[in-house]
Each structure stands twice: as structure tokens, then as C-alpha cells.
XYZ file of C-alpha atoms in Angstrom:
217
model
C -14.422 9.878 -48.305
C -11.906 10.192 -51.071
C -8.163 9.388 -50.547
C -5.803 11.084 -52.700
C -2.213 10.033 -53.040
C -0.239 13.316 -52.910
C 2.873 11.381 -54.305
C 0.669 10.753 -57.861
C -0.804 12.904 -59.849
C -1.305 16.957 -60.823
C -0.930 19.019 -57.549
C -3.218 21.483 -59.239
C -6.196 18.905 -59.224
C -5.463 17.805 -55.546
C -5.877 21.684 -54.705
C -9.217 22.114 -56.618
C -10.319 18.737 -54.912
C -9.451 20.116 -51.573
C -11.142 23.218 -52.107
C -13.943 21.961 -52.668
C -14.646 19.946 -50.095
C -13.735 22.634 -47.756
C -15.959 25.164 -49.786
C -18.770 22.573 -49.498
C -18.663 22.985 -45.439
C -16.674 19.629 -45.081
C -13.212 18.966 -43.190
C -10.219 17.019 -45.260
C -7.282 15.612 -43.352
C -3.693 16.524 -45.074
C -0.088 16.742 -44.212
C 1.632 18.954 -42.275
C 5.441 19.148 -41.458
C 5.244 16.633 -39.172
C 1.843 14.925 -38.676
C -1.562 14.649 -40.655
C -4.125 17.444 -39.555
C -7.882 18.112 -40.343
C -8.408 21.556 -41.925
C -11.336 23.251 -42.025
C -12.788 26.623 -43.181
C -12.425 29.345 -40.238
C -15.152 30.591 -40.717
C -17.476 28.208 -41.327
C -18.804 27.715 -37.969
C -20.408 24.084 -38.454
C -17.064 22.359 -40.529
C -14.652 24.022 -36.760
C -17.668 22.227 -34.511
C -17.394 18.642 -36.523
C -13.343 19.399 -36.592
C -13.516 19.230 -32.639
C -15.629 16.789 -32.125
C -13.909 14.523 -34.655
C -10.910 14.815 -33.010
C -12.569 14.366 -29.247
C -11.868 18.129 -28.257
C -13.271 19.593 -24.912
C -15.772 21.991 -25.034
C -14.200 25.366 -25.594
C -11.049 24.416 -27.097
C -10.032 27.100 -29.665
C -8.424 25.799 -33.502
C -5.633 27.303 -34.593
C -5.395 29.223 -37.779
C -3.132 28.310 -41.059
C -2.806 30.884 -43.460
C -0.104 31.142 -46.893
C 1.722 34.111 -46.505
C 1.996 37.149 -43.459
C 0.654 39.277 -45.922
C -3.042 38.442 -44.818
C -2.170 39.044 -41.112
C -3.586 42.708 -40.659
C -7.029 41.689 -42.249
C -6.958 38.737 -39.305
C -5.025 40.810 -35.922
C -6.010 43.729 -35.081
C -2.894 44.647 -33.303
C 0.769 43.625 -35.400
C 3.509 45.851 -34.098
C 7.147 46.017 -35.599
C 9.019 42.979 -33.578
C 5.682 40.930 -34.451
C 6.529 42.078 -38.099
C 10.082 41.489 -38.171
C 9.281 37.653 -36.729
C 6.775 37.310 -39.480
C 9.544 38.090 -42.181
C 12.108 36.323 -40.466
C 10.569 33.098 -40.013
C 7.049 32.418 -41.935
C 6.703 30.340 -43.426
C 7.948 28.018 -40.905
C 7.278 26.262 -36.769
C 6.465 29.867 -35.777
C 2.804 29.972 -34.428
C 1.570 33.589 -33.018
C -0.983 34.070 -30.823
C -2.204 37.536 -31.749
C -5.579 39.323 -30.837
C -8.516 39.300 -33.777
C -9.554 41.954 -35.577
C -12.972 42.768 -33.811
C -15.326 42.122 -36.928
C -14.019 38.954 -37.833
C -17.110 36.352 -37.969
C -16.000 33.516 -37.050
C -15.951 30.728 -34.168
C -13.064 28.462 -33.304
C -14.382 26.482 -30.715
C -14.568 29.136 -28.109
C -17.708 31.605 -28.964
C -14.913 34.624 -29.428
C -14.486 34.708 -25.570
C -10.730 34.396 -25.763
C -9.888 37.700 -27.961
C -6.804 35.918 -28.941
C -5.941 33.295 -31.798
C -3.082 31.104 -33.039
C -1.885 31.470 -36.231
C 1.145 30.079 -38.494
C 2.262 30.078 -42.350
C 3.455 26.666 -42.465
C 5.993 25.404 -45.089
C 4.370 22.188 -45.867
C 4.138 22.467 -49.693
C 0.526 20.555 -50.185
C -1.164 22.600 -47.779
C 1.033 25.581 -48.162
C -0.400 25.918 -52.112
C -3.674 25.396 -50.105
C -4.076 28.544 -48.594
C -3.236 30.545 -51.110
C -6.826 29.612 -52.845
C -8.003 29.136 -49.799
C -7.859 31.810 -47.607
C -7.667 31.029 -43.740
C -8.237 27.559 -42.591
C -8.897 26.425 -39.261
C -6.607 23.173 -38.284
C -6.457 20.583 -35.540
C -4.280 17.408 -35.234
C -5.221 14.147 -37.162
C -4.690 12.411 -33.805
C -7.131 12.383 -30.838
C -6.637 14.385 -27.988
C -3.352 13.197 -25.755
C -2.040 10.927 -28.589
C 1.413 11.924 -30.433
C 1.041 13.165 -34.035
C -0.066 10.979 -36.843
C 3.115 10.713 -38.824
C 0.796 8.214 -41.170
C -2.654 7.969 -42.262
C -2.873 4.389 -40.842
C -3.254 6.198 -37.337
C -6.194 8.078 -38.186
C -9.439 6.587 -37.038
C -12.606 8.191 -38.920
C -15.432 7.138 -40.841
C -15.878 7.486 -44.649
C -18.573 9.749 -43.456
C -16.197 12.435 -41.422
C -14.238 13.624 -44.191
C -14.336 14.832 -47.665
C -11.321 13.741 -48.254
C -8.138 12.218 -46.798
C -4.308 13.210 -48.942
C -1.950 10.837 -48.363
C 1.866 12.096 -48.564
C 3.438 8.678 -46.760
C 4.768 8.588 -43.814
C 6.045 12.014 -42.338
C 9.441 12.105 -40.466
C 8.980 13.358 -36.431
C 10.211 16.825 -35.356
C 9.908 19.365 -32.874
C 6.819 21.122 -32.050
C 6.050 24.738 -33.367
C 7.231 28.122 -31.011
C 4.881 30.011 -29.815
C 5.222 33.286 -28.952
C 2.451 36.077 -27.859
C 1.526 39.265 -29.571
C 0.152 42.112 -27.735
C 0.105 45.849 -26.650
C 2.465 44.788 -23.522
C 4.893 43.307 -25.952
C 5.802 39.436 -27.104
C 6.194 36.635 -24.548
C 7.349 33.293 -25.320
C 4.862 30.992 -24.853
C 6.460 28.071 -25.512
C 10.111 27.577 -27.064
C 9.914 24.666 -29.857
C 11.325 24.655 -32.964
C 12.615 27.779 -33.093
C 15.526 28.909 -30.263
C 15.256 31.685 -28.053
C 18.970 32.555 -29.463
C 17.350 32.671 -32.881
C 14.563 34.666 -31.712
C 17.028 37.212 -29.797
C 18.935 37.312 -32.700
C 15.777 38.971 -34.432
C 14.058 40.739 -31.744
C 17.441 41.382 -29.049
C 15.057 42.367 -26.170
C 13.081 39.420 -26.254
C 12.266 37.765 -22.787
C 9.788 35.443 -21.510
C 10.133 37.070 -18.290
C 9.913 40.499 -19.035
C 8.160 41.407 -22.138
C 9.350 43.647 -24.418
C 7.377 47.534 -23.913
């Protein structure tokens, strides 16, 4: 394993670096807004396995998906109507996370053999991993820290082997902050999933109709 201080050095080499580890099948560990993650290629179906298992997942947990820019989203959801649109716009890249249903030929496997027909996916702002994906293409992700423990706002708090990753990019520590809002995606119409970092005033103020109790037709 290589570690890479994020703080030092040409952000252009860290990106070829990280590419191609992930190209190579392997995971790297990076930061996000507010904790390290492993990344992974989505659809490599081996790297997603080793990213679970690394991070003590149960069987049939599903990654989420990181991608740059919304501009991708039609070639990964087979189903983006207007209000999902105008949320897109309005707050990617950002602590929005969507959970939208694939587009039926995608081959991939995120940890549950495609028996879900749904996925999470986000545009974050972090800038490492945000200049990431756009060589990248999609990348599976998972939290640095094992299951039921708090984001690793360090790299000191991630326990792996030199053998698990390809590479770990160190950025410091990262400050603490709220966790992403999710909202759902489908022909019934959005549902909040879970209110985070983003208000339900500041979602109403984009979408008016927007409930979590009655979704929007």
C-alpha cells in the first residue's frame, strides 16, 4: 500500500495514481466531506466484494455510488423525472444522495446480486475525489470505518493491511458534519428517506409538494 499526502504534491499525479489502482481491480481509501471512504470500481464485481468484506459488511449490503457531475445520471437510472432533475441542479454536487432505480442493462454488482432494483447515488463536493470521477467514471464507495463505528475523520482510525489497498490519500484530519439526505426516486414520486444535511424547508423550497408522507404523483 502506498500513502499519498494529498496536502503535497501535483493533484494531477495523485489522480493518475488513483486511477490506476482502481483500473487495476484494487480499492484505495480517500477523503470525503467528512470521513475517509474506500472507493472502488462499480463495476468491477471482485474490487465491491473485497470493499465489503474489508469493511466487515453483511452479506447483501448494497455500496453506494459516487459519480462527478448529474450529467451521467440517465446512462445509470432508468427512471429521472423533472423534481428528481430540478434536485440534481439544485444541490449536486453536495450531501444529496438519491436512491433511484438502475437502468436494466447495467452490469454490475454492489453487494446485492441486482435484487434490490434500486441504488444510491451522490456527486459529492469533496475536491480530491470529486476530480476523481471525472476520469473515473462511477465508483462504488463504503465508509473507511467498520460497520457501527462513527466516520474516520483521520487515517489513524483505519485498520487494514498493506495488502487491502492500493493506496491510502491522506488529506489530515477532516472536520465532523451532518450525514447526507436521502431522498427516493421513483414512478410514485420522491420520498424522503432520511432528512440530513439538507432541510426539508430547503427541499420544499425546490420541489413545494414534497412530503415524506405523501409522495409527490
Amino acid at each position: 500500500m502506498e500513502r499519498v499526502n494529498l496536502l503535497e504534491g501535483d493533484i494531477k499525479d495523485h489522480i493518475a495514481l488513483a486511477l490506476k489502482g482502481i483500473r487495476d481491480g484494487y480499492i484505495i481509501c480517500a477523503p470525503l466531506e467528512h470521513g475517509y471512504v474506500f472507493l472502488a470500481d462499480a463495476f468491477s464485481e471482485f474490487a465491491v466484494r473485497a470493499m465489503h468484506v474489508l469493511r466487515g459488511d453483511n452479506l447483501g449490503v448494497k455500496a453506494q455510488v459516487l459519480i462527478h457531475s448529474g450529467e451521467t445520471i440517465t446512462g445509470l437510472s432508468r427512471y429521472v423525472n423533472d423534481d428528481t432533475r430540478a434536485l440534481i441542479n439544485q444541490f449536486w454536487p453536495g450531501p444529496l444522495s438519491l436512491n433511484l432505480h438502475p437502468n436494466m442493462g447495467l452490469n454490475w454488482n454492489l453487494g446485492d446480486n441486482n435484487s434490490l432494483d434500486i441504488f444510491n447515488v451522490r456527486a459529492p463536493k469533496a475536491e480530491f475525489i470529486s476530480a476523481l470521477l471525472k476520469e473515473s467514471g462511477p465508483l462504488a464507495v463504503s465508509s473507511a470505518a467498520r460497520v457501527g463505528q462513527k466516520p474516520a475523520l483521520n487515517t489513524d482510525r483505519i485498520f487494514v493491511l498493506e495488502s487491502d489497498l492500493a493506496v491510502m490519500f491522506d488529506a489530515g484530519e477532516l472536520p465532523e458534519g451532518p450525514a447526507t439526505t436521502i431522498v427516493q426516486s421513483d414512478v410514485d414520486g420522491l420520498t424522503i428517506i432520511r432528512e440530513g444535511a439538507i432541510s426539508r424547508e430547503q427541499l420544499t423550497a425546490v420541489v413545494p409538494a414534497f412530503s415524506d408522507e405523501q409522495p409527490i404523483g
